Short mmCIF file of C-alpha atoms in Angstrom, two decimals:
data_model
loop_
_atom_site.label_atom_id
_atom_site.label_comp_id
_atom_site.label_asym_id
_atom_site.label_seq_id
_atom_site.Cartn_x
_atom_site.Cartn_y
_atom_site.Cartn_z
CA UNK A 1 0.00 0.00 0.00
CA UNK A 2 2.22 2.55 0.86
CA UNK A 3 4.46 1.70 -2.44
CA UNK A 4 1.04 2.27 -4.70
CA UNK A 5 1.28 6.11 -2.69
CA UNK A 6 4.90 7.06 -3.14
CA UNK A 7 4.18 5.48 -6.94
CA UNK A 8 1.26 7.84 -7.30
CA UNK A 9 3.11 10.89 -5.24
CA UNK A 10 5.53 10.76 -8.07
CA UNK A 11 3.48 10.31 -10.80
CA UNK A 12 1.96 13.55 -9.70
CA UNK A 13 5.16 15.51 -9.56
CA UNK A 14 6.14 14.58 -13.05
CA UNK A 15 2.48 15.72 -13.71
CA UNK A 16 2.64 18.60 -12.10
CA UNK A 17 6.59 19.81 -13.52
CA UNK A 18 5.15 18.84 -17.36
CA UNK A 19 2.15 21.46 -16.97
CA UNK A 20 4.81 24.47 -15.38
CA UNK A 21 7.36 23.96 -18.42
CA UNK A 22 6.55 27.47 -20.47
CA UNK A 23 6.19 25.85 -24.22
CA UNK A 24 8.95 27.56 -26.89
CA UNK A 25 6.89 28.28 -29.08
CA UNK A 26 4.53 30.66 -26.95
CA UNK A 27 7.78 32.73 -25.63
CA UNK A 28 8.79 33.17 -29.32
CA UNK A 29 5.18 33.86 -30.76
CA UNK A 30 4.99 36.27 -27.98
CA UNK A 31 8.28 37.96 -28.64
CA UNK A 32 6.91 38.44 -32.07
CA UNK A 33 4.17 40.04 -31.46
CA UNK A 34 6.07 42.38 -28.84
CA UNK A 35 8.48 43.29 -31.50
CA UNK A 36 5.61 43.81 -34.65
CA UNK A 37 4.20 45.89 -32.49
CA UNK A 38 6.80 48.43 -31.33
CA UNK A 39 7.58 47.99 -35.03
CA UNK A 40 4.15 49.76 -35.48
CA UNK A 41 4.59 52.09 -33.19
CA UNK A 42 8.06 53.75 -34.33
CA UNK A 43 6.73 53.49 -38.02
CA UNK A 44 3.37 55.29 -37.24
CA UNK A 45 5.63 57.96 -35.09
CA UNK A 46 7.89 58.32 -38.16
CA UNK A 47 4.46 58.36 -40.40
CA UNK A 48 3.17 61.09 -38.22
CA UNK A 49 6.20 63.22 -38.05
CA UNK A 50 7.12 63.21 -41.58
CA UNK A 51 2.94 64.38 -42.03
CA UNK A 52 3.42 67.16 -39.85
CA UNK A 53 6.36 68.64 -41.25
CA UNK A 54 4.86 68.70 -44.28
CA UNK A 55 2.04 70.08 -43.37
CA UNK A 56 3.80 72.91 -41.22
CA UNK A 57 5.75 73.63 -44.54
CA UNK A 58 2.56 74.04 -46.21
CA UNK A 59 0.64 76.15 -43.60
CA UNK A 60 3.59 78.35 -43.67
CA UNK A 61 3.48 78.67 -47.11
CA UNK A 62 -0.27 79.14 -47.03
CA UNK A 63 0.65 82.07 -44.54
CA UNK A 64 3.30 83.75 -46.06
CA UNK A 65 0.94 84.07 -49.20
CA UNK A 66 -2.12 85.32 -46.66
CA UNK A 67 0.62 87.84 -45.31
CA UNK A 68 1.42 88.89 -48.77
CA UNK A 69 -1.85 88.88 -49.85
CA UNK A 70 -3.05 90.76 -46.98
CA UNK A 71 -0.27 93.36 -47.40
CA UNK A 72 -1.26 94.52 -50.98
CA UNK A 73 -4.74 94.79 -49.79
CA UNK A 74 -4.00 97.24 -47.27
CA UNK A 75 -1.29 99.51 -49.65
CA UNK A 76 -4.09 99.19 -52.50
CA UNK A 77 -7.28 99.95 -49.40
CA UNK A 78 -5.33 102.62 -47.23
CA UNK A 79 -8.21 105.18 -47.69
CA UNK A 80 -11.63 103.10 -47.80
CA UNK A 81 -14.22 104.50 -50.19
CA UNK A 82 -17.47 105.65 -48.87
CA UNK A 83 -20.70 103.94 -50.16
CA UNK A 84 -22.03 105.47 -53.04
CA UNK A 85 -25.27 106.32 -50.94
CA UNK A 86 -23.22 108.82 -49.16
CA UNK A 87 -23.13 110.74 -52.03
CA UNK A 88 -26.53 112.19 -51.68
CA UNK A 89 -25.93 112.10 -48.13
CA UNK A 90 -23.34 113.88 -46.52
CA UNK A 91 -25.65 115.85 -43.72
CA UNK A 92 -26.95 113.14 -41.46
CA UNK A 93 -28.79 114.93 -38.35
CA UNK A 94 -28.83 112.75 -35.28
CA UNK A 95 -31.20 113.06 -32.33
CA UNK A 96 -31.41 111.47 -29.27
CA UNK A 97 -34.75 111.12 -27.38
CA UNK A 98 -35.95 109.23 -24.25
CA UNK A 99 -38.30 107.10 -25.40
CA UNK A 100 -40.05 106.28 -28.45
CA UNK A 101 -42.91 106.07 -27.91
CA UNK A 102 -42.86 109.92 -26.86
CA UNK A 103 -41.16 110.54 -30.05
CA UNK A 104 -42.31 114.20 -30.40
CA UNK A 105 -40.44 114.60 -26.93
CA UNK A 106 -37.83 117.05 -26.43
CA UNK A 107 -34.08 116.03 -28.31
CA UNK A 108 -31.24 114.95 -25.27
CA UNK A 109 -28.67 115.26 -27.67
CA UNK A 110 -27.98 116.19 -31.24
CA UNK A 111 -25.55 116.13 -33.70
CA UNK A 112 -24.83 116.97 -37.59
CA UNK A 113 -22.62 114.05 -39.29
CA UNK A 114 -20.76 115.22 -41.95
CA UNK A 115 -19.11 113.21 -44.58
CA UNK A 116 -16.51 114.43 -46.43
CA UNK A 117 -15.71 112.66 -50.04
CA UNK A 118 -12.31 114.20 -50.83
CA UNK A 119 -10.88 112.56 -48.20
CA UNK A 120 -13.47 110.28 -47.10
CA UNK A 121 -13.25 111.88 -43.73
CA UNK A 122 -16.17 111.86 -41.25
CA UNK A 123 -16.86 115.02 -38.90
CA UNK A 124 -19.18 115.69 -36.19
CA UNK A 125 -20.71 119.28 -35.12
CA UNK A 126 -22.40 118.87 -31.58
CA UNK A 127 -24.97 121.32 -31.28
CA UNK A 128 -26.43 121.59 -27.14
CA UNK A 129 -29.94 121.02 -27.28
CA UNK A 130 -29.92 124.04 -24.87
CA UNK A 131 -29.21 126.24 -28.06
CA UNK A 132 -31.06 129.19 -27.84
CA UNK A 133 -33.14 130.26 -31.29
CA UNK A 134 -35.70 132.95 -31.67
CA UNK A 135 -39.41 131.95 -31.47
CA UNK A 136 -42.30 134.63 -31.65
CA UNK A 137 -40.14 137.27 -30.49
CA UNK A 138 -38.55 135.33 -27.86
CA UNK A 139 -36.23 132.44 -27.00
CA UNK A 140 -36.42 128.68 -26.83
CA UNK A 141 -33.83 126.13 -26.53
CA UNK A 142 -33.48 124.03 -29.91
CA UNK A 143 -34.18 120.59 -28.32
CA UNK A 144 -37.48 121.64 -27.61
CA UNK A 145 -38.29 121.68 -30.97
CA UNK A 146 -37.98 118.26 -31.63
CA UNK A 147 -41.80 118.20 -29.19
CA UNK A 148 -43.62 119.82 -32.71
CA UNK A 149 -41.74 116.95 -34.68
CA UNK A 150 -38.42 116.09 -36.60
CA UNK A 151 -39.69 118.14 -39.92
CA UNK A 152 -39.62 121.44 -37.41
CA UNK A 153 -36.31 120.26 -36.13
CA UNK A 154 -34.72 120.12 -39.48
CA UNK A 155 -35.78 123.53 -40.87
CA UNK A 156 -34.48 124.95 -37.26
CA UNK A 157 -31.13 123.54 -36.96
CA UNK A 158 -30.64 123.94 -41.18
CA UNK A 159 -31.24 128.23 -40.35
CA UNK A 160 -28.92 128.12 -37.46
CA UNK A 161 -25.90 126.20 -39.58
CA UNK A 162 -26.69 128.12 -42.58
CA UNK A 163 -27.15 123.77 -44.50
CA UNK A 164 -29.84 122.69 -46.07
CA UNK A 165 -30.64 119.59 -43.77
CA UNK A 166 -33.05 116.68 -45.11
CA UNK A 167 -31.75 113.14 -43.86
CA UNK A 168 -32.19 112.47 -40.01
CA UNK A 169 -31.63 109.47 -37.57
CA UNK A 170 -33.54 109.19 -34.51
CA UNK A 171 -32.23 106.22 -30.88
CA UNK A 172 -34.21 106.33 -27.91
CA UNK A 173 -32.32 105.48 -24.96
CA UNK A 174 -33.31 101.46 -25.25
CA UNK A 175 -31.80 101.33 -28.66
CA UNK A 176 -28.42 103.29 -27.54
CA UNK A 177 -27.87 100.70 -24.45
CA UNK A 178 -28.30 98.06 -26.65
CA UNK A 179 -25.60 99.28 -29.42
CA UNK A 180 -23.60 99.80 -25.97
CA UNK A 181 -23.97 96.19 -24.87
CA UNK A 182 -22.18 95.40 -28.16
CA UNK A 183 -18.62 96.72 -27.06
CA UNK A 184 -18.64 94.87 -23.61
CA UNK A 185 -17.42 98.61 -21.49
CA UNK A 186 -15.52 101.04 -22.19
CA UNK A 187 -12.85 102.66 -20.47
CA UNK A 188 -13.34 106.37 -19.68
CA UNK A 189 -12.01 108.94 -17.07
CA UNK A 190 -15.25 109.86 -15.40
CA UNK A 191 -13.75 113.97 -14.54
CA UNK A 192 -16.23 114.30 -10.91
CA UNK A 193 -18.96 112.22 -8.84
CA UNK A 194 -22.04 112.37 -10.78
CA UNK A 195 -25.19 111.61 -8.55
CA UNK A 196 -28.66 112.36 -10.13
CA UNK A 197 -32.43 111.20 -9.26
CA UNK A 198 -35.05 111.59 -11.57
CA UNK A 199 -38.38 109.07 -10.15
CA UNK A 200 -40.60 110.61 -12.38
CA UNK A 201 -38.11 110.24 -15.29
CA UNK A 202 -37.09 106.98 -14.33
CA UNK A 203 -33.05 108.38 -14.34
CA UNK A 204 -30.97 107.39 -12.12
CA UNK A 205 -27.22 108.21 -11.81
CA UNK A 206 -24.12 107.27 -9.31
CA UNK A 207 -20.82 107.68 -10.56
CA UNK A 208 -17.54 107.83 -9.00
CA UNK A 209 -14.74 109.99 -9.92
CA UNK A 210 -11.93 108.19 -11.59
CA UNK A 211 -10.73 106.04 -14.83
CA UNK A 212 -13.10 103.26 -14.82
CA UNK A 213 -14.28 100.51 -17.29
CA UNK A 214 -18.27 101.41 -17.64
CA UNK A 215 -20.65 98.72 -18.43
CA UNK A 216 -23.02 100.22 -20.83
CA UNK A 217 -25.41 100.94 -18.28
CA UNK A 218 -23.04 103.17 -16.72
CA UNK A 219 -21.45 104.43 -19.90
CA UNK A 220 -25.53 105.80 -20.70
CA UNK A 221 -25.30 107.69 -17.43
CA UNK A 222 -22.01 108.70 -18.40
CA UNK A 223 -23.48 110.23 -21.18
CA UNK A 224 -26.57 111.70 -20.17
CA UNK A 225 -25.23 113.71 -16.99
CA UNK A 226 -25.74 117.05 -16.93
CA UNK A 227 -26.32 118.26 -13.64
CA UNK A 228 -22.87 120.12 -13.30
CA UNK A 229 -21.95 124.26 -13.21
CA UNK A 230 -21.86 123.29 -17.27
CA UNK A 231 -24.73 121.72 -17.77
CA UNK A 232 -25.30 120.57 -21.51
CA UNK A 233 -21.74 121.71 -22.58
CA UNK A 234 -19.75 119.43 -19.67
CA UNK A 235 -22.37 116.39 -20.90
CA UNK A 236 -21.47 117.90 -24.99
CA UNK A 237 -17.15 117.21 -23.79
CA UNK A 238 -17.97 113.96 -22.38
CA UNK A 239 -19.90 112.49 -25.60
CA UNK A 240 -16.67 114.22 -27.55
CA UNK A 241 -14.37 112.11 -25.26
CA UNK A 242 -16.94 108.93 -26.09
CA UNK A 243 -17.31 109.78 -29.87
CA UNK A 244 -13.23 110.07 -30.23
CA UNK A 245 -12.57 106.85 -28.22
CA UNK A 246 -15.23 105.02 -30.23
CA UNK A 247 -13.01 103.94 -33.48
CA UNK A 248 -10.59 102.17 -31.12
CA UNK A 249 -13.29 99.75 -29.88
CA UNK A 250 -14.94 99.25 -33.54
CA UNK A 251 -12.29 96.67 -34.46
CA UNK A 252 -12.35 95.38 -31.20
CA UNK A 253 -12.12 91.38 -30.91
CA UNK A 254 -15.87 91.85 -28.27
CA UNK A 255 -17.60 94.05 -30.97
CA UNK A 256 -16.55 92.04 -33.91
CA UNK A 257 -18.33 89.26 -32.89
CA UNK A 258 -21.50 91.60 -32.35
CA UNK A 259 -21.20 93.28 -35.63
CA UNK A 260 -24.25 90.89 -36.69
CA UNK A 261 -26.43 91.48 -33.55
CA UNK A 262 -25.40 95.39 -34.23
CA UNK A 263 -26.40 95.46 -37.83
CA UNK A 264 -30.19 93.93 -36.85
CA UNK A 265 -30.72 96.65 -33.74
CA UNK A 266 -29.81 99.40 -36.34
CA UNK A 267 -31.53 98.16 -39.04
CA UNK A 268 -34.74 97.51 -36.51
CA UNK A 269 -34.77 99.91 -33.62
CA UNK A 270 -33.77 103.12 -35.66
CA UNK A 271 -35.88 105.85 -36.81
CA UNK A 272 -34.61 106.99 -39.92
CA UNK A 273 -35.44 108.74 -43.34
CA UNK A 274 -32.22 107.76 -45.43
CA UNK A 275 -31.37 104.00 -46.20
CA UNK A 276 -27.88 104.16 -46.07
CA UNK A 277 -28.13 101.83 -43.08
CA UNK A 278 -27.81 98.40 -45.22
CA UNK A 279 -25.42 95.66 -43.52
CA UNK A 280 -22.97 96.63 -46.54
CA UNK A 281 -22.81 100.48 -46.22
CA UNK A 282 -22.51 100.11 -42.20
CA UNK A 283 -19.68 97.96 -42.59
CA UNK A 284 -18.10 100.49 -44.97
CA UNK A 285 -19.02 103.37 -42.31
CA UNK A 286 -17.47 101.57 -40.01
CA UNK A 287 -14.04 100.47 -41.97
CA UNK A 288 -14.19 104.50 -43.14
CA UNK A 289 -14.46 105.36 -38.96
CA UNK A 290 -11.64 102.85 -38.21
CA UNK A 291 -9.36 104.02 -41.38
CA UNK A 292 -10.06 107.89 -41.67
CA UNK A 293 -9.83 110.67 -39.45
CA UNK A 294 -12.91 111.77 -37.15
CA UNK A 295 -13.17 115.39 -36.21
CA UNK A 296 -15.60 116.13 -33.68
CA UNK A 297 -16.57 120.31 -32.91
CA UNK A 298 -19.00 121.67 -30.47
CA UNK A 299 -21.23 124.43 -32.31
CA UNK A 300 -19.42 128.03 -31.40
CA UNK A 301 -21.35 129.86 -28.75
CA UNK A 302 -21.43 130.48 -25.17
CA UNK A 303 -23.42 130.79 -21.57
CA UNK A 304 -26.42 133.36 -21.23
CA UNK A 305 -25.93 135.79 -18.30
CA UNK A 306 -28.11 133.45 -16.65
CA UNK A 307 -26.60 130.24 -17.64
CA UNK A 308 -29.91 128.39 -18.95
CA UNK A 309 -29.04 129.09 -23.05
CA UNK A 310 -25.89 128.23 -25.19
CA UNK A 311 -26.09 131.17 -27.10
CA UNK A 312 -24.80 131.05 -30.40
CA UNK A 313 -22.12 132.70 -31.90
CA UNK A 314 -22.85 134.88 -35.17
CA UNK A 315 -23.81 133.43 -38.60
CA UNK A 316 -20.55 134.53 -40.08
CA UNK A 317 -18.36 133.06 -37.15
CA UNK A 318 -20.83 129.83 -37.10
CA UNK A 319 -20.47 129.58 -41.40
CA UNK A 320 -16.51 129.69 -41.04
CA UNK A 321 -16.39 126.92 -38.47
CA UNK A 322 -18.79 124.51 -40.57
CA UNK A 323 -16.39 125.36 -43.32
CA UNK A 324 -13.51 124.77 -41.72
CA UNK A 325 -14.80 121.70 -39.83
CA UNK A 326 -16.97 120.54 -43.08
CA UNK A 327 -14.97 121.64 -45.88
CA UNK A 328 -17.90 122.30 -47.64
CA UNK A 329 -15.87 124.51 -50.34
CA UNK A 330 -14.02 121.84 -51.26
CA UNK A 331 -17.53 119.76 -52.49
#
């Protein structure tokens, strides 16, 4: 009995050592497949680096031909033409109102744009809507003409600048905070603390003294403050300050990307007579803004005794500023 167990013990060992024995073939199959596949990998890395030199080479290429490209462009497109609309158009009278659906309120702010095609230069004449103008033997302030309606407003601002005025663009507040949101702030010195309350008007304004970066709620209080020694004249220098800053933000990586949103709210929300305002004449007005000089003047004049009027200066002083500023003897 016991010589049947150590017989079967040993059986078992031999057993036992013939299954542990690694087979020759599976170590050499395995090496084979070990070494096909880092033969993959270093040919796919060689694949992939010869690929993207080539295709650096060619993207350089590609951009040295952009850059080249891009450089005749802008020798053969230094001074941007002007849309052919502008041509019949080169007084553009802008007012400003609160709201509109009060349209025949009274003008917060008004200018005369001025597009010169000799130069394809662009200048603005602020005019205060405190202007004083004679009416029935007295005095009223030219903004308040705007409450008997824009035809009225025209034939008063074309005797006070001496130009016969026909074209006009009217932005209630809404549509001016919404052309803001477009730029995503702006950064402006705000010259003194500007606190204002208006319930009734539904104004209010808090601003600190300082250089800040307005959101475009702010940057529309910026705007419309006028509760200072200069009234409408300080509020005129701070638009100026906006107006002259503006081309530096019209290329602007924030309002690029708005330039569609832009086009719809002017194209929508405006009140206008003229129909320059097509997607491809704004983008031209606003590659002539970026490109050209803008010249912005405040209408000659100064405080009554009693500080309530910007008087104006007389017709022949007013006529040889427009001139200057217009160069309408050169059209």
């Amino acid at each position: 009995m016991a010589n049947n167990k150590r017989r079967v013990s040993a059986v078992d060992k031999k057993v036992v050592r013939k299954q542990r024995r690694p087979k020759l073939w599976r170590i050499i199959l395995f090496l084979c497949l070990i070494g096909g596949l880092c033969w993959g990998i270093i040919r796919a890395g060689m694949w992939l680096y010869d690929s993207s030199i080539s295709l650096y080479a060619s993207a350089e290429k590609a951009y040295t031909q952009y850059q080249n490209t891009h450089a005749a462009n802008a020798q053969t497109s230094a001074t941007p033409k002007i849309p052919l609309a502008y041509k019949q158009l080169d007084n553009i009278l802008f007012i400003g109102i609160k709201d509109y659906n009060n349209l025949n309120d009274n003008a917060s702010t008004m200018f005369l744009f001025n597009i010169n095609h000799n130069d394809n230069s662009i200048s603005i004449l602020q005019i205060p809507v405190n202007t004083a103008i004679s009416a029935n033997k007295s005095y009223m302030a030219i903004g308040d003409v705007q409450k008997t309606g824009i035809a009225n407003t025209m034939q008063a601002v074309s005797k006070l600048l001496g130009i016969n005025i026909t074209q006009y663009i009217i932005m209630d507040e809404s549509t001016l905070l919404q052309l803001l949101a477009g730029f995503n702030g702006f950064d402006l010195y705000v010259p003194t603390d500007m606190n204002y309350e208006d319930i009734p008007g539904n104004t209010s304004i808090h601003l600190k003294q300082g250089y800040q970066h307005l959101n475009s709620k702010q940057l529309l209080e910026y705007l419309q403050y006028r509760s200072d020694d200069l009234n409408d004249i300080s509020k005129a220098e701070r638009q100026k300050d906006f107006l002259q800053k503006l081309p530096d933000y019209v290329y602007s990586s924030d309002f690029l990307f708005n330039i569609p949103s832009t086009i719809s709210i002017i194209n929508k929300s405006l009140i206008t007579n003229t129909d320059l305002l097509s997607p491809g004449n704004i983008k031209n007005y606003l590659w002539a803004i970026n490109k050209n000089s803008l010249t912005i003047k405040i209408l000659p004049g100064h405080f009554s005794a009693d500080g309530h009027y910007w008087l104006p200066a007389p017709a022949d002083t007013i006529n040889a500023a427009i001139n200057k500023l217009f160069f309408i003897n050169d059209k």
